[in-house]
CSV table of C-alpha atoms in Angstrom, one decimal:
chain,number,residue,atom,x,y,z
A,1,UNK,CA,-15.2,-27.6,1.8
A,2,UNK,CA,-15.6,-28.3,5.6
A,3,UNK,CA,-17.2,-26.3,7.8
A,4,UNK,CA,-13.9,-24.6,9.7
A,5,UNK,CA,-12.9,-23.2,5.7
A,6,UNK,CA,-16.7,-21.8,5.6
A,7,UNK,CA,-16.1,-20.4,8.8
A,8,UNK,CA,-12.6,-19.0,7.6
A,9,UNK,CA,-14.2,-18.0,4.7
A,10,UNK,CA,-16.6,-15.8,6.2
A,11,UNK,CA,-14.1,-14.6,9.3
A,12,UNK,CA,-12.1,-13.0,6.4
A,13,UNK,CA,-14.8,-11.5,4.5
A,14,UNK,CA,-16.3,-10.0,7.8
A,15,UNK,CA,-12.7,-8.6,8.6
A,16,UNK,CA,-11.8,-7.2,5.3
A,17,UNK,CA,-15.6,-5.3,5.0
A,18,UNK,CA,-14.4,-3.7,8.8
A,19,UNK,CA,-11.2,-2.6,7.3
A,20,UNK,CA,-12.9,-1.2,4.1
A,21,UNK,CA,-15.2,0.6,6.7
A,22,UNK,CA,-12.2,1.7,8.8
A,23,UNK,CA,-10.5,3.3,5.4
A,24,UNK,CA,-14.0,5.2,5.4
A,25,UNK,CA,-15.3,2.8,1.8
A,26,UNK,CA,-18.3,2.1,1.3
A,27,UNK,CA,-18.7,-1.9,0.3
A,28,UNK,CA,-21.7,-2.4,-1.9
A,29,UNK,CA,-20.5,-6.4,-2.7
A,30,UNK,CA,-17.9,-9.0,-1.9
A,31,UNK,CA,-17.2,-11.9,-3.9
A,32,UNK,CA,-15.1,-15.1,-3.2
A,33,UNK,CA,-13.2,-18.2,-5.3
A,34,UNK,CA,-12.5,-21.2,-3.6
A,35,UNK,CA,-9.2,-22.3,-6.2
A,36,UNK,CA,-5.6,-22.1,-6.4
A,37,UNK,CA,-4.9,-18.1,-7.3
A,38,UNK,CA,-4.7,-17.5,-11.1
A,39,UNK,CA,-0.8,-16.0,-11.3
A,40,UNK,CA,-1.9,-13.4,-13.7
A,41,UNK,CA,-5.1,-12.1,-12.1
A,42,UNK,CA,-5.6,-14.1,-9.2
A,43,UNK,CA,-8.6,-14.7,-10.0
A,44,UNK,CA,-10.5,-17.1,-13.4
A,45,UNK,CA,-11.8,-15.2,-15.9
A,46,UNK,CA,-15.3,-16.6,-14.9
A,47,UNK,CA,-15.3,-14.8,-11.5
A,48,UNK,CA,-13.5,-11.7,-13.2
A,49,UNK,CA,-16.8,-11.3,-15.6
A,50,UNK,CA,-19.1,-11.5,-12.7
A,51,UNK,CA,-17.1,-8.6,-10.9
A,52,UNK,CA,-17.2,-6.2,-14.0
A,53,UNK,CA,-20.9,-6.6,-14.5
A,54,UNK,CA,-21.8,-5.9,-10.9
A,55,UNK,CA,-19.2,-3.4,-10.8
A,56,UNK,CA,-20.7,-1.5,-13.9
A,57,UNK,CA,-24.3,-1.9,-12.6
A,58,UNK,CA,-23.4,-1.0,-8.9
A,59,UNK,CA,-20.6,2.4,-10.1
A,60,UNK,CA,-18.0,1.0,-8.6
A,61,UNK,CA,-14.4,2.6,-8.7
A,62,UNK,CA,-11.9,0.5,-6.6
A,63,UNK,CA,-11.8,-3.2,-6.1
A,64,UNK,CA,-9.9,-4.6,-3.0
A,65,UNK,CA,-8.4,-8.3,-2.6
A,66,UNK,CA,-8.5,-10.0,0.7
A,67,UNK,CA,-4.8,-11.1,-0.1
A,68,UNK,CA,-1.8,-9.7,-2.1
A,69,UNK,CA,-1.5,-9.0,-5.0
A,70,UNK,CA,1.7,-8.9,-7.1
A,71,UNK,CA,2.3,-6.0,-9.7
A,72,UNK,CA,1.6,-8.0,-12.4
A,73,UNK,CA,-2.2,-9.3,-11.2
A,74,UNK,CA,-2.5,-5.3,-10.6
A,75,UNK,CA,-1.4,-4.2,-13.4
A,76,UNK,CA,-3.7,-6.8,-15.2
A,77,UNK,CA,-6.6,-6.4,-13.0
A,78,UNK,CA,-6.4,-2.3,-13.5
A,79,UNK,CA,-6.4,-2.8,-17.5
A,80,UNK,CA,-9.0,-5.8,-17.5
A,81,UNK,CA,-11.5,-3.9,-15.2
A,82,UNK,CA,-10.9,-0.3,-15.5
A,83,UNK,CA,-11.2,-0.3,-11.9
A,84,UNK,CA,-8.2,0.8,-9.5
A,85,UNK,CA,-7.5,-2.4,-8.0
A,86,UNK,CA,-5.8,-2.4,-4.2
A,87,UNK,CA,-4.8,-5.5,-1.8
A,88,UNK,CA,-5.0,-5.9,1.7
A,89,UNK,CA,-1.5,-4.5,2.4
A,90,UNK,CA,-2.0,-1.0,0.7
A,91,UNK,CA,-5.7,-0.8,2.2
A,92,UNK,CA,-4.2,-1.6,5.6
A,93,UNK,CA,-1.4,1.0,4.7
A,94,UNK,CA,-4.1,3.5,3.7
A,95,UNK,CA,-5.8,3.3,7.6
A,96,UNK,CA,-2.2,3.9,9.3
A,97,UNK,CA,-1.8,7.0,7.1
A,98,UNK,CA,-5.0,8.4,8.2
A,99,UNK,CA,-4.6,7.7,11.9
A,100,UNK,CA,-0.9,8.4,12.4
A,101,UNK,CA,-0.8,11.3,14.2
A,102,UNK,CA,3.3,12.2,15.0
A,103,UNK,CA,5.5,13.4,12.7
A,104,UNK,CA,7.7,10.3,13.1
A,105,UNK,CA,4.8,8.1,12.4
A,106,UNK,CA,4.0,9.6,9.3
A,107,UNK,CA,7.2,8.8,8.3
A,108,UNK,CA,7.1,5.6,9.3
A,109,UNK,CA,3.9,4.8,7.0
A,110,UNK,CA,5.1,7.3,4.0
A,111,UNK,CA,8.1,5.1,4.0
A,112,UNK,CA,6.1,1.8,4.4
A,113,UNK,CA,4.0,3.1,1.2
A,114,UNK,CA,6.6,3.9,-0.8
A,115,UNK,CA,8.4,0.6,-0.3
A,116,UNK,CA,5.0,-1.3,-1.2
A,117,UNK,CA,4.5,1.2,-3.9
A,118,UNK,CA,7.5,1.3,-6.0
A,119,UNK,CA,7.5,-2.6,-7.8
A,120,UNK,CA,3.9,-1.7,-8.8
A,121,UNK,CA,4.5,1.4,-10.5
A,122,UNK,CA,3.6,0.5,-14.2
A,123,UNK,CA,3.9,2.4,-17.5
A,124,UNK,CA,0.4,2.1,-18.4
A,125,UNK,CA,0.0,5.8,-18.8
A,126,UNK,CA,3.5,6.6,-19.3
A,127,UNK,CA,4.1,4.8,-22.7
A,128,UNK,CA,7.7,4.8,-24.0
A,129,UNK,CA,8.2,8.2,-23.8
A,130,UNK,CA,11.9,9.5,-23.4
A,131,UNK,CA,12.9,12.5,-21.3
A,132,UNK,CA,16.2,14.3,-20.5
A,133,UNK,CA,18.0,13.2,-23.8
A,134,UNK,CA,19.5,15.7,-25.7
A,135,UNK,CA,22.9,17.3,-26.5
A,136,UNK,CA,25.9,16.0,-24.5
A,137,UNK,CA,24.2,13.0,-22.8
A,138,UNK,CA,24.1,9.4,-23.6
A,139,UNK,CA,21.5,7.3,-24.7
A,140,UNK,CA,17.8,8.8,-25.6
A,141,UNK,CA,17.2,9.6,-22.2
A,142,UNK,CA,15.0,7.8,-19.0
A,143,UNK,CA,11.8,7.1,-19.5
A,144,UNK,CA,8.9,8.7,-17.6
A,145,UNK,CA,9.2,5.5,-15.3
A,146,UNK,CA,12.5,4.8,-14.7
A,147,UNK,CA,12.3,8.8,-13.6
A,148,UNK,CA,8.7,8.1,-11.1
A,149,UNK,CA,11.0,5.3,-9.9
A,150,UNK,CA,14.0,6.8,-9.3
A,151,UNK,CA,12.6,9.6,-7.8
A,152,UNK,CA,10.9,7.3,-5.1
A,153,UNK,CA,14.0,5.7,-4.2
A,154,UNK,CA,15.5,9.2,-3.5
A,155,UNK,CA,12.3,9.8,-1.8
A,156,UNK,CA,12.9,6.5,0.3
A,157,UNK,CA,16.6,7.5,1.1
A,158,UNK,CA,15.7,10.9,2.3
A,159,UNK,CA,12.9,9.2,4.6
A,160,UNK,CA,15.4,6.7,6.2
A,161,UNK,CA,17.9,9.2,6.9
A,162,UNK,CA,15.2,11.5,8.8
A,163,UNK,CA,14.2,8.3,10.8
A,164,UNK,CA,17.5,7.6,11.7
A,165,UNK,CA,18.1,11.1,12.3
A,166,UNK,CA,15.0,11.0,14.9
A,167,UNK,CA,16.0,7.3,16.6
A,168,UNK,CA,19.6,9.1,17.6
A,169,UNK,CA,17.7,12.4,19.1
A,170,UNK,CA,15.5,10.1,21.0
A,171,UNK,CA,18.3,8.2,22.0
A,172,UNK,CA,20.3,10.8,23.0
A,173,UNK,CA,17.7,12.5,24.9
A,174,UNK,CA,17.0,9.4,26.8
A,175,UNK,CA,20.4,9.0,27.8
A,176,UNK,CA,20.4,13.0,28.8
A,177,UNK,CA,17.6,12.5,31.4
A,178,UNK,CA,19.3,8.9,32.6
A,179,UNK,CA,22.8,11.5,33.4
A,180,UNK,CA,20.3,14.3,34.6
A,181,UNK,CA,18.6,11.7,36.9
A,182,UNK,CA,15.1,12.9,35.8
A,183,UNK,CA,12.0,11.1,37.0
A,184,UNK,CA,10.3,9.6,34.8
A,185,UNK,CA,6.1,9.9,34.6
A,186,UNK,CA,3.7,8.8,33.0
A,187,UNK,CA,-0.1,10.0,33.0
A,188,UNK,CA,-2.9,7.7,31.7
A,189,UNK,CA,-6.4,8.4,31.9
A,190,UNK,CA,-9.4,10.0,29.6
């Protein structure tokens, strides 16, 4: 490894540790692996057995990855480590929900969530149990997942619609003040 990859190397891990700090969690260790990304848990089983033991000496609850993850690394990570597992994306995610401060831009980041959210919902604690079957409907009914999942989509629909909703008042208030010949301000300062 050349110098510039060390330098890389230790860029990231300085940045990632800032936005750890940021989300307001505390980092007790950081590991790295210098090797193509394992496609079921990005990571070799080696460097997996070295996380778990400092994690268990150290009472650790959450492990973050300087890069994304795909559900199925999550999923595996979770169940290998006992450990909630989170990426860059969702801890970057998790420091826009805490700072946004308008209405709209809560949306904004509840939708963003939801969006990153909903291919990594897994059925690890759901099982195969079936719901809402019964007399007069088909089939033995949705799982507890297929309802979490649909229920997020319907939470995602009713999000876009309220954005949109708020782009068309804003645009129609801009245009209003435009006909009205308002003067526009604005006040910067401390």
């Amino acid at each position: 490894v050349g110098p510039n990859a060390a330098r890389t190397l230790d860029q990231s891990v300085t940045e990632m540790t800032e936005l750890a700090e940021a989300a307001k969690i505390t980092v007790v260790d950081s590991f790295t692996q210098q090797r193509k990304l394992n496609p079921h848990m990005a990571i070799g089983s080696g460097k997996l057995k070295e996380i778990i033991i400092s994690s268990l000496e150290q009472d650790v609850d959450l492990l973050i990855f300087d890069h994304d993850l795909s559900p199925t690394q999550v999923n595996n990570l979770s169940r290998q480590t006992d450990l909630k597992v989170i990426d860059r994306t969702l801890l970057i995610l998790d420091i826009f929900a805490r700072r946004a401060l308008s209405r709209e831009g809560k949306l904004k980041v509840e939708l963003a969530q939801l969006k990153y959210r909903l291919p990594r919902i897994s059925d690890k604690t759901t099982a195969l149990s079936r719901l809402t079957g019964g007399i007069g409907s088909r089939g033995p009914g949705e799982t507890t997942l297929e309802i979490d999942r649909r229920r997020i989509r319907e939470r995602i629909s009713k999000l876009e619609k309220r954005l949109q909703k708020m782009a068309r008042s804003r645009t129609n208030a801009r245009k209003k003040r435009k006909r009205n010949q308002l003067p526009l301000v604005s006040i910067v300062g401390y």
